[in-house]
Amino acid sequence: MSELEQQHSARGDFRSPERPEPVITDQRLLRGAQTRRTIARHAVDVASLEGLNGLSLGRLATDLGLSKSGVQTLFGTKENLQLAAIDSAREQFVDAVVRPARGAAHGTARLRALIEHWIDYATAPLFPGGCFRAANIADFDSRPGPVRDALVRDQTAWVDLLASELRIAADAGEIAELDADFAAFQIDAVLCAANTAMRLGDADAAHKVRRVVEGFLAPPR
């Protein structure tokens, strides 16, 4: 189970990618599950550029050469499609950023690894519009409902993960004592700003992120 998942597993916020999936032997159901994953993955790409409000069952059906009725059968409503896109984006974020950092020791090494993998995730980028949450959370921050709840859950899990590694580093004497929650908030704010800067062509954005993070990781005097 990933660190991001471990932080919230007690509340069931994250499914473990390492938990065995139910084996589907019915070929019709298997094709349906595969199609659903394909649609959700495309929805992530669209939403990273145009926002979750830019999604529609008809739009995705046209993009992927599917029937609208078939897509509607799989998702039912636009809200279900939006939630499926958030789930898909979360799983890919864990695979691209969180899980690869697990090889580094907890504390400063793990935090640096998380940041480096986040930079790769945003600069490659994994999604056409860059960071999925940064592209979408502002549209839903004042709209109560399941979509907002899902975005907030993932945002909270990420910031909590950064704070946890900062706390471990401080407790181990690797860095000076600090308010880990506040520092994590600041780092995440910089990442969101960097995501925007990258989309605008700032070639120095990744370097700025590293400078800010290293300011929190200076050893105690």
mmCIF file with all atom_site columns, C-alpha atoms in Angstrom:
data_model
loop_
_atom_site.group_PDB
_atom_site.id
_atom_site.type_symbol
_atom_site.label_atom_id
_atom_site.label_alt_id
_atom_site.label_comp_id
_atom_site.label_asym_id
_atom_site.label_entity_id
_atom_site.label_seq_id
_atom_site.pdbx_PDB_ins_code
_atom_site.Cartn_x
_atom_site.Cartn_y
_atom_site.Cartn_z
_atom_site.occupancy
_atom_site.B_iso_or_equiv
_atom_site.pdbx_formal_charge
_atom_site.auth_seq_id
_atom_site.auth_comp_id
_atom_site.auth_asym_id
_atom_site.auth_atom_id
_atom_site.pdbx_PDB_model_num
ATOM 1   C CA . MET A 1 1   ? 0.000   0.000   0.000   1.00 0.00 ? 1   MET A CA 1
ATOM 2   C CA . SER A 1 2   ? 1.374   3.414   -0.948  1.00 0.00 ? 2   SER A CA 1
ATOM 3   C CA . GLU A 1 3   ? 2.227   6.099   1.578   1.00 0.00 ? 3   GLU A CA 1
ATOM 4   C CA . LEU A 1 4   ? -0.598  8.256   0.263   1.00 0.00 ? 4   LEU A CA 1
ATOM 5   C CA . GLU A 1 5   ? -2.956  5.346   0.725   1.00 0.00 ? 5   GLU A CA 1
ATOM 6   C CA . GLN A 1 6   ? -1.619  4.453   4.179   1.00 0.00 ? 6   GLN A CA 1
ATOM 7   C CA . GLN A 1 7   ? -2.312  7.966   5.419   1.00 0.00 ? 7   GLN A CA 1
ATOM 8   C CA . HIS A 1 8   ? -6.026  7.505   4.802   1.00 0.00 ? 8   HIS A CA 1
ATOM 9   C CA . SER A 1 9   ? -6.683  3.777   4.634   1.00 0.00 ? 9   SER A CA 1
ATOM 10  C CA . ALA A 1 10  ? -8.549  3.818   7.940   1.00 0.00 ? 10  ALA A CA 1
ATOM 11  C CA . ARG A 1 11  ? -11.201 6.045   6.364   1.00 0.00 ? 11  ARG A CA 1
ATOM 12  C CA . GLY A 1 12  ? -11.195 4.101   3.116   1.00 0.00 ? 12  GLY A CA 1
ATOM 13  C CA . ASP A 1 13  ? -10.120 7.160   1.123   1.00 0.00 ? 13  ASP A CA 1
ATOM 14  C CA . PHE A 1 14  ? -7.788  5.231   -1.151  1.00 0.00 ? 14  PHE A CA 1
ATOM 15  C CA . ARG A 1 15  ? -8.074  1.813   -2.644  1.00 0.00 ? 15  ARG A CA 1
ATOM 16  C CA . SER A 1 16  ? -4.834  -0.111  -2.600  1.00 0.00 ? 16  SER A CA 1
ATOM 17  C CA . PRO A 1 17  ? -3.580  -0.823  -6.132  1.00 0.00 ? 17  PRO A CA 1
ATOM 18  C CA . GLU A 1 18  ? -1.841  -3.871  -4.655  1.00 0.00 ? 18  GLU A CA 1
ATOM 19  C CA . ARG A 1 19  ? -5.088  -5.370  -3.325  1.00 0.00 ? 19  ARG A CA 1
ATOM 20  C CA . PRO A 1 20  ? -6.168  -8.214  -5.631  1.00 0.00 ? 20  PRO A CA 1
ATOM 21  C CA . GLU A 1 21  ? -8.962  -7.179  -7.970  1.00 0.00 ? 21  GLU A CA 1
ATOM 22  C CA . PRO A 1 22  ? -11.952 -9.492  -8.274  1.00 0.00 ? 22  PRO A CA 1
ATOM 23  C CA . VAL A 1 23  ? -11.349 -11.899 -11.132 1.00 0.00 ? 23  VAL A CA 1
ATOM 24  C CA . ILE A 1 24  ? -13.841 -11.271 -13.936 1.00 0.00 ? 24  ILE A CA 1
ATOM 25  C CA . THR A 1 25  ? -14.379 -14.299 -16.119 1.00 0.00 ? 25  THR A CA 1
ATOM 26  C CA . ASP A 1 26  ? -17.467 -13.129 -18.016 1.00 0.00 ? 26  ASP A CA 1
ATOM 27  C CA . GLN A 1 27  ? -16.034 -11.695 -21.253 1.00 0.00 ? 27  GLN A CA 1
ATOM 28  C CA . ARG A 1 28  ? -18.892 -9.217  -21.607 1.00 0.00 ? 28  ARG A CA 1
ATOM 29  C CA . LEU A 1 29  ? -18.260 -7.830  -18.128 1.00 0.00 ? 29  LEU A CA 1
ATOM 30  C CA . LEU A 1 30  ? -14.526 -7.825  -18.769 1.00 0.00 ? 30  LEU A CA 1
ATOM 31  C CA . ARG A 1 31  ? -14.948 -5.762  -21.939 1.00 0.00 ? 31  ARG A CA 1
ATOM 32  C CA . GLY A 1 32  ? -17.232 -3.395  -20.069 1.00 0.00 ? 32  GLY A CA 1
ATOM 33  C CA . ALA A 1 33  ? -14.654 -2.896  -17.293 1.00 0.00 ? 33  ALA A CA 1
ATOM 34  C CA . GLN A 1 34  ? -11.882 -2.289  -19.827 1.00 0.00 ? 34  GLN A CA 1
ATOM 35  C CA . THR A 1 35  ? -14.021 0.205   -21.746 1.00 0.00 ? 35  THR A CA 1
ATOM 36  C CA . ARG A 1 36  ? -14.882 1.990   -18.513 1.00 0.00 ? 36  ARG A CA 1
ATOM 37  C CA . ARG A 1 37  ? -11.191 2.357   -17.669 1.00 0.00 ? 37  ARG A CA 1
ATOM 38  C CA . THR A 1 38  ? -10.431 3.664   -21.160 1.00 0.00 ? 38  THR A CA 1
ATOM 39  C CA . ILE A 1 39  ? -13.206 6.255   -20.935 1.00 0.00 ? 39  ILE A CA 1
ATOM 40  C CA . ALA A 1 40  ? -12.156 7.345   -17.431 1.00 0.00 ? 40  ALA A CA 1
ATOM 41  C CA . ARG A 1 41  ? -8.543  7.726   -18.549 1.00 0.00 ? 41  ARG A CA 1
ATOM 42  C CA . HIS A 1 42  ? -9.560  9.888   -21.496 1.00 0.00 ? 42  HIS A CA 1
ATOM 43  C CA . ALA A 1 43  ? -11.794 11.891  -19.181 1.00 0.00 ? 43  ALA A CA 1
ATOM 44  C CA . VAL A 1 44  ? -8.742  12.702  -17.059 1.00 0.00 ? 44  VAL A CA 1
ATOM 45  C CA . ASP A 1 45  ? -6.909  14.115  -20.084 1.00 0.00 ? 45  ASP A CA 1
ATOM 46  C CA . VAL A 1 46  ? -9.906  16.220  -21.107 1.00 0.00 ? 46  VAL A CA 1
ATOM 47  C CA . ALA A 1 47  ? -10.511 17.473  -17.548 1.00 0.00 ? 47  ALA A CA 1
ATOM 48  C CA . SER A 1 48  ? -6.850  18.394  -17.085 1.00 0.00 ? 48  SER A CA 1
ATOM 49  C CA . LEU A 1 49  ? -7.242  20.812  -19.997 1.00 0.00 ? 49  LEU A CA 1
ATOM 50  C CA . GLU A 1 50  ? -10.880 21.902  -19.804 1.00 0.00 ? 50  GLU A CA 1
ATOM 51  C CA . GLY A 1 51  ? -11.895 21.069  -16.245 1.00 0.00 ? 51  GLY A CA 1
ATOM 52  C CA . LEU A 1 52  ? -14.271 18.447  -14.938 1.00 0.00 ? 52  LEU A CA 1
ATOM 53  C CA . ASN A 1 53  ? -17.181 20.630  -16.025 1.00 0.00 ? 53  ASN A CA 1
ATOM 54  C CA . GLY A 1 54  ? -15.973 20.172  -19.600 1.00 0.00 ? 54  GLY A CA 1
ATOM 55  C CA . LEU A 1 55  ? -16.805 16.475  -19.451 1.00 0.00 ? 55  LEU A CA 1
ATOM 56  C CA . SER A 1 56  ? -19.953 15.052  -20.974 1.00 0.00 ? 56  SER A CA 1
ATOM 57  C CA . LEU A 1 57  ? -21.053 11.551  -21.868 1.00 0.00 ? 57  LEU A CA 1
ATOM 58  C CA . GLY A 1 58  ? -21.634 12.587  -25.469 1.00 0.00 ? 58  GLY A CA 1
ATOM 59  C CA . ARG A 1 59  ? -18.277 14.338  -25.784 1.00 0.00 ? 59  ARG A CA 1
ATOM 60  C CA . LEU A 1 60  ? -16.338 11.290  -24.620 1.00 0.00 ? 60  LEU A CA 1
ATOM 61  C CA . ALA A 1 61  ? -18.411 8.948   -26.769 1.00 0.00 ? 61  ALA A CA 1
ATOM 62  C CA . THR A 1 62  ? -17.572 11.043  -29.839 1.00 0.00 ? 62  THR A CA 1
ATOM 63  C CA . ASP A 1 63  ? -13.880 11.315  -28.924 1.00 0.00 ? 63  ASP A CA 1
ATOM 64  C CA . LEU A 1 64  ? -13.531 7.553   -28.506 1.00 0.00 ? 64  LEU A CA 1
ATOM 65  C CA . GLY A 1 65  ? -15.854 6.448   -31.288 1.00 0.00 ? 65  GLY A CA 1
ATOM 66  C CA . LEU A 1 66  ? -18.379 4.903   -28.913 1.00 0.00 ? 66  LEU A CA 1
ATOM 67  C CA . SER A 1 67  ? -22.130 5.207   -28.665 1.00 0.00 ? 67  SER A CA 1
ATOM 68  C CA . LYS A 1 68  ? -23.482 7.731   -26.196 1.00 0.00 ? 68  LYS A CA 1
ATOM 69  C CA . SER A 1 69  ? -25.932 5.124   -24.909 1.00 0.00 ? 69  SER A CA 1
ATOM 70  C CA . GLY A 1 70  ? -23.054 2.738   -24.246 1.00 0.00 ? 70  GLY A CA 1
ATOM 71  C CA . VAL A 1 71  ? -21.137 5.364   -22.260 1.00 0.00 ? 71  VAL A CA 1
ATOM 72  C CA . GLN A 1 72  ? -24.299 6.268   -20.358 1.00 0.00 ? 72  GLN A CA 1
ATOM 73  C CA . THR A 1 73  ? -24.838 2.612   -19.488 1.00 0.00 ? 73  THR A CA 1
ATOM 74  C CA . LEU A 1 74  ? -21.360 2.477   -17.952 1.00 0.00 ? 74  LEU A CA 1
ATOM 75  C CA . PHE A 1 75  ? -21.517 5.746   -15.989 1.00 0.00 ? 75  PHE A CA 1
ATOM 76  C CA . GLY A 1 76  ? -25.134 6.817   -15.762 1.00 0.00 ? 76  GLY A CA 1
ATOM 77  C CA . THR A 1 77  ? -24.578 10.497  -15.002 1.00 0.00 ? 77  THR A CA 1
ATOM 78  C CA . LYS A 1 78  ? -22.059 13.251  -15.618 1.00 0.00 ? 78  LYS A CA 1
ATOM 79  C CA . GLU A 1 79  ? -21.265 13.300  -11.901 1.00 0.00 ? 79  GLU A CA 1
ATOM 80  C CA . ASN A 1 80  ? -20.388 9.599   -11.964 1.00 0.00 ? 80  ASN A CA 1
ATOM 81  C CA . LEU A 1 81  ? -18.127 10.278  -14.936 1.00 0.00 ? 81  LEU A CA 1
ATOM 82  C CA . GLN A 1 82  ? -16.426 13.104  -13.045 1.00 0.00 ? 82  GLN A CA 1
ATOM 83  C CA . LEU A 1 83  ? -15.880 10.870  -10.015 1.00 0.00 ? 83  LEU A CA 1
ATOM 84  C CA . ALA A 1 84  ? -14.471 8.119   -12.231 1.00 0.00 ? 84  ALA A CA 1
ATOM 85  C CA . ALA A 1 85  ? -12.031 10.634  -13.723 1.00 0.00 ? 85  ALA A CA 1
ATOM 86  C CA . ILE A 1 86  ? -10.902 11.667  -10.231 1.00 0.00 ? 86  ILE A CA 1
ATOM 87  C CA . ASP A 1 87  ? -10.398 8.016   -9.291  1.00 0.00 ? 87  ASP A CA 1
ATOM 88  C CA . SER A 1 88  ? -8.344  7.413   -12.430 1.00 0.00 ? 88  SER A CA 1
ATOM 89  C CA . ALA A 1 89  ? -6.251  10.532  -11.897 1.00 0.00 ? 89  ALA A CA 1
ATOM 90  C CA . ARG A 1 90  ? -5.600  9.515   -8.284  1.00 0.00 ? 90  ARG A CA 1
ATOM 91  C CA . GLU A 1 91  ? -4.449  6.030   -9.246  1.00 0.00 ? 91  GLU A CA 1
ATOM 92  C CA . GLN A 1 92  ? -2.091  7.406   -11.870 1.00 0.00 ? 92  GLN A CA 1
ATOM 93  C CA . PHE A 1 93  ? -0.737  10.042  -9.485  1.00 0.00 ? 93  PHE A CA 1
ATOM 94  C CA . VAL A 1 94  ? 0.044   7.337   -6.925  1.00 0.00 ? 94  VAL A CA 1
ATOM 95  C CA . ASP A 1 95  ? 1.778   5.264   -9.610  1.00 0.00 ? 95  ASP A CA 1
ATOM 96  C CA . ALA A 1 96  ? 3.793   8.209   -10.941 1.00 0.00 ? 96  ALA A CA 1
ATOM 97  C CA . VAL A 1 97  ? 4.665   10.143  -7.773  1.00 0.00 ? 97  VAL A CA 1
ATOM 98  C CA . VAL A 1 98  ? 3.985   8.303   -4.528  1.00 0.00 ? 98  VAL A CA 1
ATOM 99  C CA . ARG A 1 99  ? 4.940   4.714   -5.175  1.00 0.00 ? 99  ARG A CA 1
ATOM 100 C CA . PRO A 1 100 ? 8.311   5.460   -6.874  1.00 0.00 ? 100 PRO A CA 1
ATOM 101 C CA . ALA A 1 101 ? 9.356   7.472   -3.789  1.00 0.00 ? 101 ALA A CA 1
ATOM 102 C CA . ARG A 1 102 ? 8.928   4.478   -1.503  1.00 0.00 ? 102 ARG A CA 1
ATOM 103 C CA . GLY A 1 103 ? 12.499  3.369   -2.133  1.00 0.00 ? 103 GLY A CA 1
ATOM 104 C CA . ALA A 1 104 ? 13.829  6.430   -0.311  1.00 0.00 ? 104 ALA A CA 1
ATOM 105 C CA . ALA A 1 105 ? 14.160  6.505   3.466   1.00 0.00 ? 105 ALA A CA 1
ATOM 106 C CA . HIS A 1 106 ? 11.477  8.389   5.387   1.00 0.00 ? 106 HIS A CA 1
ATOM 107 C CA . GLY A 1 107 ? 12.261  12.020  6.109   1.00 0.00 ? 107 GLY A CA 1
ATOM 108 C CA . THR A 1 108 ? 14.275  14.345  3.884   1.00 0.00 ? 108 THR A CA 1
ATOM 109 C CA . ALA A 1 109 ? 15.174  11.655  1.348   1.00 0.00 ? 109 ALA A CA 1
ATOM 110 C CA . ARG A 1 110 ? 11.550  10.609  0.908   1.00 0.00 ? 110 ARG A CA 1
ATOM 111 C CA . LEU A 1 111 ? 10.358  14.207  0.664   1.00 0.00 ? 111 LEU A CA 1
ATOM 112 C CA . ARG A 1 112 ? 12.947  15.036  -1.977  1.00 0.00 ? 112 ARG A CA 1
ATOM 113 C CA . ALA A 1 113 ? 11.943  11.920  -3.917  1.00 0.00 ? 113 ALA A CA 1
ATOM 114 C CA . LEU A 1 114 ? 8.277   12.890  -3.773  1.00 0.00 ? 114 LEU A CA 1
ATOM 115 C CA . ILE A 1 115 ? 9.080   16.369  -5.063  1.00 0.00 ? 115 ILE A CA 1
ATOM 116 C CA . GLU A 1 116 ? 11.294  15.082  -7.878  1.00 0.00 ? 116 GLU A CA 1
ATOM 117 C CA . HIS A 1 117 ? 8.633   12.639  -9.011  1.00 0.00 ? 117 HIS A CA 1
ATOM 118 C CA . TRP A 1 118 ? 6.017   15.399  -8.796  1.00 0.00 ? 118 TRP A CA 1
ATOM 119 C CA . ILE A 1 119 ? 8.211   17.585  -11.012 1.00 0.00 ? 119 ILE A CA 1
ATOM 120 C CA . ASP A 1 120 ? 8.467   14.752  -13.550 1.00 0.00 ? 120 ASP A CA 1
ATOM 121 C CA . TYR A 1 121 ? 4.691   14.226  -13.328 1.00 0.00 ? 121 TYR A CA 1
ATOM 122 C CA . ALA A 1 122 ? 4.007   17.911  -14.036 1.00 0.00 ? 122 ALA A CA 1
ATOM 123 C CA . THR A 1 123 ? 6.708   18.589  -16.628 1.00 0.00 ? 123 THR A CA 1
ATOM 124 C CA . ALA A 1 124 ? 6.395   15.471  -18.808 1.00 0.00 ? 124 ALA A CA 1
ATOM 125 C CA . PRO A 1 125 ? 3.419   15.935  -18.290 1.00 0.00 ? 125 PRO A CA 1
ATOM 126 C CA . LEU A 1 126 ? 1.455   12.812  -17.358 1.00 0.00 ? 126 LEU A CA 1
ATOM 127 C CA . PHE A 1 127 ? -1.773  14.657  -18.250 1.00 0.00 ? 127 PHE A CA 1
ATOM 128 C CA . PRO A 1 128 ? -1.957  17.268  -21.052 1.00 0.00 ? 128 PRO A CA 1
ATOM 129 C CA . GLY A 1 129 ? -2.987  20.021  -18.646 1.00 0.00 ? 129 GLY A CA 1
ATOM 130 C CA . GLY A 1 130 ? -0.401  19.168  -16.001 1.00 0.00 ? 130 GLY A CA 1
ATOM 131 C CA . CYS A 1 131 ? -1.405  18.498  -12.398 1.00 0.00 ? 131 CYS A CA 1
ATOM 132 C CA . PHE A 1 132 ? -4.993  17.235  -12.393 1.00 0.00 ? 132 PHE A CA 1
ATOM 133 C CA . ARG A 1 133 ? -5.942  18.591  -8.961  1.00 0.00 ? 133 ARG A CA 1
ATOM 134 C CA . ALA A 1 134 ? -4.416  21.996  -9.622  1.00 0.00 ? 134 ALA A CA 1
ATOM 135 C CA . ALA A 1 135 ? -6.456  22.184  -12.821 1.00 0.00 ? 135 ALA A CA 1
ATOM 136 C CA . ASN A 1 136 ? -9.742  21.307  -11.155 1.00 0.00 ? 136 ASN A CA 1
ATOM 137 C CA . ILE A 1 137 ? -9.959  22.030  -7.454  1.00 0.00 ? 137 ILE A CA 1
ATOM 138 C CA . ALA A 1 138 ? -10.555 25.779  -7.818  1.00 0.00 ? 138 ALA A CA 1
ATOM 139 C CA . ASP A 1 139 ? -13.704 25.100  -9.851  1.00 0.00 ? 139 ASP A CA 1
ATOM 140 C CA . PHE A 1 140 ? -15.210 23.040  -7.035  1.00 0.00 ? 140 PHE A CA 1
ATOM 141 C CA . ASP A 1 141 ? -13.832 24.592  -3.847  1.00 0.00 ? 141 ASP A CA 1
ATOM 142 C CA . SER A 1 142 ? -17.160 26.364  -3.224  1.00 0.00 ? 142 SER A CA 1
ATOM 143 C CA . ARG A 1 143 ? -19.468 23.688  -4.643  1.00 0.00 ? 143 ARG A CA 1
ATOM 144 C CA . PRO A 1 144 ? -20.475 21.164  -1.977  1.00 0.00 ? 144 PRO A CA 1
ATOM 145 C CA . GLY A 1 145 ? -21.041 17.654  -3.231  1.00 0.00 ? 145 GLY A CA 1
ATOM 146 C CA . PRO A 1 146 ? -19.363 14.336  -4.054  1.00 0.00 ? 146 PRO A CA 1
ATOM 147 C CA . VAL A 1 147 ? -17.000 15.796  -6.683  1.00 0.00 ? 147 VAL A CA 1
ATOM 148 C CA . ARG A 1 148 ? -15.699 18.454  -4.297  1.00 0.00 ? 148 ARG A CA 1
ATOM 149 C CA . ASP A 1 149 ? -15.396 15.854  -1.532  1.00 0.00 ? 149 ASP A CA 1
ATOM 150 C CA . ALA A 1 150 ? -13.310 13.568  -3.758  1.00 0.00 ? 150 ALA A CA 1
ATOM 151 C CA . LEU A 1 151 ? -10.970 16.385  -4.805  1.00 0.00 ? 151 LEU A CA 1
ATOM 152 C CA . VAL A 1 152 ? -10.587 17.608  -1.223  1.00 0.00 ? 152 VAL A CA 1
ATOM 153 C CA . ARG A 1 153 ? -9.864  14.073  -0.017  1.00 0.00 ? 153 ARG A CA 1
ATOM 154 C CA . ASP A 1 154 ? -7.002  13.683  -2.484  1.00 0.00 ? 154 ASP A CA 1
ATOM 155 C CA . GLN A 1 155 ? -5.654  17.174  -1.834  1.00 0.00 ? 155 GLN A CA 1
ATOM 156 C CA . THR A 1 156 ? -5.701  16.574  1.920   1.00 0.00 ? 156 THR A CA 1
ATOM 157 C CA . ALA A 1 157 ? -3.999  13.211  1.536   1.00 0.00 ? 157 ALA A CA 1
ATOM 158 C CA . TRP A 1 158 ? -1.180  14.743  -0.500  1.00 0.00 ? 158 TRP A CA 1
ATOM 159 C CA . VAL A 1 159 ? -0.544  17.651  1.883   1.00 0.00 ? 159 VAL A CA 1
ATOM 160 C CA . ASP A 1 160 ? -0.739  15.288  4.866   1.00 0.00 ? 160 ASP A CA 1
ATOM 161 C CA . LEU A 1 161 ? 1.869   13.077  3.226   1.00 0.00 ? 161 LEU A CA 1
ATOM 162 C CA . LEU A 1 162 ? 4.250   16.011  2.794   1.00 0.00 ? 162 LEU A CA 1
ATOM 163 C CA . ALA A 1 163 ? 3.649   17.062  6.406   1.00 0.00 ? 163 ALA A CA 1
ATOM 164 C CA . SER A 1 164 ? 4.287   13.525  7.649   1.00 0.00 ? 164 SER A CA 1
ATOM 165 C CA . GLU A 1 165 ? 7.707   13.362  5.985   1.00 0.00 ? 165 GLU A CA 1
ATOM 166 C CA . LEU A 1 166 ? 8.615   16.824  7.283   1.00 0.00 ? 166 LEU A CA 1
ATOM 167 C CA . ARG A 1 167 ? 7.600   15.745  10.777  1.00 0.00 ? 167 ARG A CA 1
ATOM 168 C CA . ILE A 1 168 ? 9.696   12.590  10.552  1.00 0.00 ? 168 ILE A CA 1
ATOM 169 C CA . ALA A 1 169 ? 12.688  14.614  9.338   1.00 0.00 ? 169 ALA A CA 1
ATOM 170 C CA . ALA A 1 170 ? 12.358  17.076  12.215  1.00 0.00 ? 170 ALA A CA 1
ATOM 171 C CA . ASP A 1 171 ? 11.943  14.320  14.811  1.00 0.00 ? 171 ASP A CA 1
ATOM 172 C CA . ALA A 1 172 ? 15.057  12.589  13.465  1.00 0.00 ? 172 ALA A CA 1
ATOM 173 C CA . GLY A 1 173 ? 17.082  15.797  13.698  1.00 0.00 ? 173 GLY A CA 1
ATOM 174 C CA . GLU A 1 174 ? 17.591  15.973  9.938   1.00 0.00 ? 174 GLU A CA 1
ATOM 175 C CA . ILE A 1 175 ? 16.045  19.438  9.781   1.00 0.00 ? 175 ILE A CA 1
ATOM 176 C CA . ALA A 1 176 ? 15.246  22.197  12.229  1.00 0.00 ? 176 ALA A CA 1
ATOM 177 C CA . GLU A 1 177 ? 12.002  22.049  14.187  1.00 0.00 ? 177 GLU A CA 1
ATOM 178 C CA . LEU A 1 178 ? 9.130   23.520  12.209  1.00 0.00 ? 178 LEU A CA 1
ATOM 179 C CA . ASP A 1 179 ? 5.374   23.602  11.882  1.00 0.00 ? 179 ASP A CA 1
ATOM 180 C CA . ALA A 1 180 ? 5.079   20.626  9.532   1.00 0.00 ? 180 ALA A CA 1
ATOM 181 C CA . ASP A 1 181 ? 1.485   21.286  8.542   1.00 0.00 ? 181 ASP A CA 1
ATOM 182 C CA . PHE A 1 182 ? 2.204   24.913  7.692   1.00 0.00 ? 182 PHE A CA 1
ATOM 183 C CA . ALA A 1 183 ? 5.371   24.003  5.786   1.00 0.00 ? 183 ALA A CA 1
ATOM 184 C CA . ALA A 1 184 ? 3.481   21.346  3.797   1.00 0.00 ? 184 ALA A CA 1
ATOM 185 C CA . PHE A 1 185 ? 0.803   23.922  2.987   1.00 0.00 ? 185 PHE A CA 1
ATOM 186 C CA . GLN A 1 186 ? 3.504   26.266  1.675   1.00 0.00 ? 186 GLN A CA 1
ATOM 187 C CA . ILE A 1 187 ? 5.190   23.564  -0.398  1.00 0.00 ? 187 ILE A CA 1
ATOM 188 C CA . ASP A 1 188 ? 1.893   22.536  -1.957  1.00 0.00 ? 188 ASP A CA 1
ATOM 189 C CA . ALA A 1 189 ? 1.124   26.176  -2.758  1.00 0.00 ? 189 ALA A CA 1
ATOM 190 C CA . VAL A 1 190 ? 4.467   26.427  -4.548  1.00 0.00 ? 190 VAL A CA 1
ATOM 191 C CA . LEU A 1 191 ? 3.741   23.239  -6.497  1.00 0.00 ? 191 LEU A CA 1
ATOM 192 C CA . CYS A 1 192 ? 0.392   24.618  -7.633  1.00 0.00 ? 192 CYS A CA 1
ATOM 193 C CA . ALA A 1 193 ? 2.062   27.862  -8.686  1.00 0.00 ? 193 ALA A CA 1
ATOM 194 C CA . ALA A 1 194 ? 4.792   25.931  -10.469 1.00 0.00 ? 194 ALA A CA 1
ATOM 195 C CA . ASN A 1 195 ? 2.204   23.881  -12.358 1.00 0.00 ? 195 ASN A CA 1
ATOM 196 C CA . THR A 1 196 ? 0.715   27.104  -13.704 1.00 0.00 ? 196 THR A CA 1
ATOM 197 C CA . ALA A 1 197 ? 4.162   28.507  -14.505 1.00 0.00 ? 197 ALA A CA 1
ATOM 198 C CA . MET A 1 198 ? 5.083   25.346  -16.413 1.00 0.00 ? 198 MET A CA 1
ATOM 199 C CA . ARG A 1 199 ? 1.918   25.608  -18.490 1.00 0.00 ? 199 ARG A CA 1
ATOM 200 C CA . LEU A 1 200 ? 2.898   29.206  -19.296 1.00 0.00 ? 200 LEU A CA 1
ATOM 201 C CA . GLY A 1 201 ? 6.361   28.153  -20.433 1.00 0.00 ? 201 GLY A CA 1
ATOM 202 C CA . ASP A 1 202 ? 8.497   29.024  -17.400 1.00 0.00 ? 202 ASP A CA 1
ATOM 203 C CA . ALA A 1 203 ? 11.523  26.802  -17.934 1.00 0.00 ? 203 ALA A CA 1
ATOM 204 C CA . ASP A 1 204 ? 12.854  27.707  -14.479 1.00 0.00 ? 204 ASP A CA 1
ATOM 205 C CA . ALA A 1 205 ? 9.778   26.565  -12.531 1.00 0.00 ? 205 ALA A CA 1
ATOM 206 C CA . ALA A 1 206 ? 11.228  23.210  -11.449 1.00 0.00 ? 206 ALA A CA 1
ATOM 207 C CA . HIS A 1 207 ? 14.398  24.896  -10.181 1.00 0.00 ? 207 HIS A CA 1
ATOM 208 C CA . LYS A 1 208 ? 12.292  27.330  -8.161  1.00 0.00 ? 208 LYS A CA 1
ATOM 209 C CA . VAL A 1 209 ? 10.401  24.422  -6.587  1.00 0.00 ? 209 VAL A CA 1
ATOM 210 C CA . ARG A 1 210 ? 13.642  22.745  -5.557  1.00 0.00 ? 210 ARG A CA 1
ATOM 211 C CA . ARG A 1 211 ? 14.970  25.978  -4.032  1.00 0.00 ? 211 ARG A CA 1
ATOM 212 C CA . VAL A 1 212 ? 11.832  26.462  -1.961  1.00 0.00 ? 212 VAL A CA 1
ATOM 213 C CA . VAL A 1 213 ? 11.803  22.847  -0.742  1.00 0.00 ? 213 VAL A CA 1
ATOM 214 C CA . GLU A 1 214 ? 15.496  22.905  0.142   1.00 0.00 ? 214 GLU A CA 1
ATOM 215 C CA . GLY A 1 215 ? 14.812  25.943  2.306   1.00 0.00 ? 215 GLY A CA 1
ATOM 216 C CA . PHE A 1 216 ? 12.696  23.730  4.552   1.00 0.00 ? 216 PHE A CA 1
ATOM 217 C CA . LEU A 1 217 ? 15.227  20.893  4.548   1.00 0.00 ? 217 LEU A CA 1
ATOM 218 C CA . ALA A 1 218 ? 18.253  22.763  5.831   1.00 0.00 ? 218 ALA A CA 1
ATOM 219 C CA . PRO A 1 219 ? 19.938  20.874  8.705   1.00 0.00 ? 219 PRO A CA 1
ATOM 220 C CA . PRO A 1 220 ? 19.561  22.342  12.197  1.00 0.00 ? 220 PRO A CA 1
ATOM 221 C CA . ARG A 1 221 ? 22.275  24.736  13.320  1.00 0.00 ? 221 ARG A CA 1
#
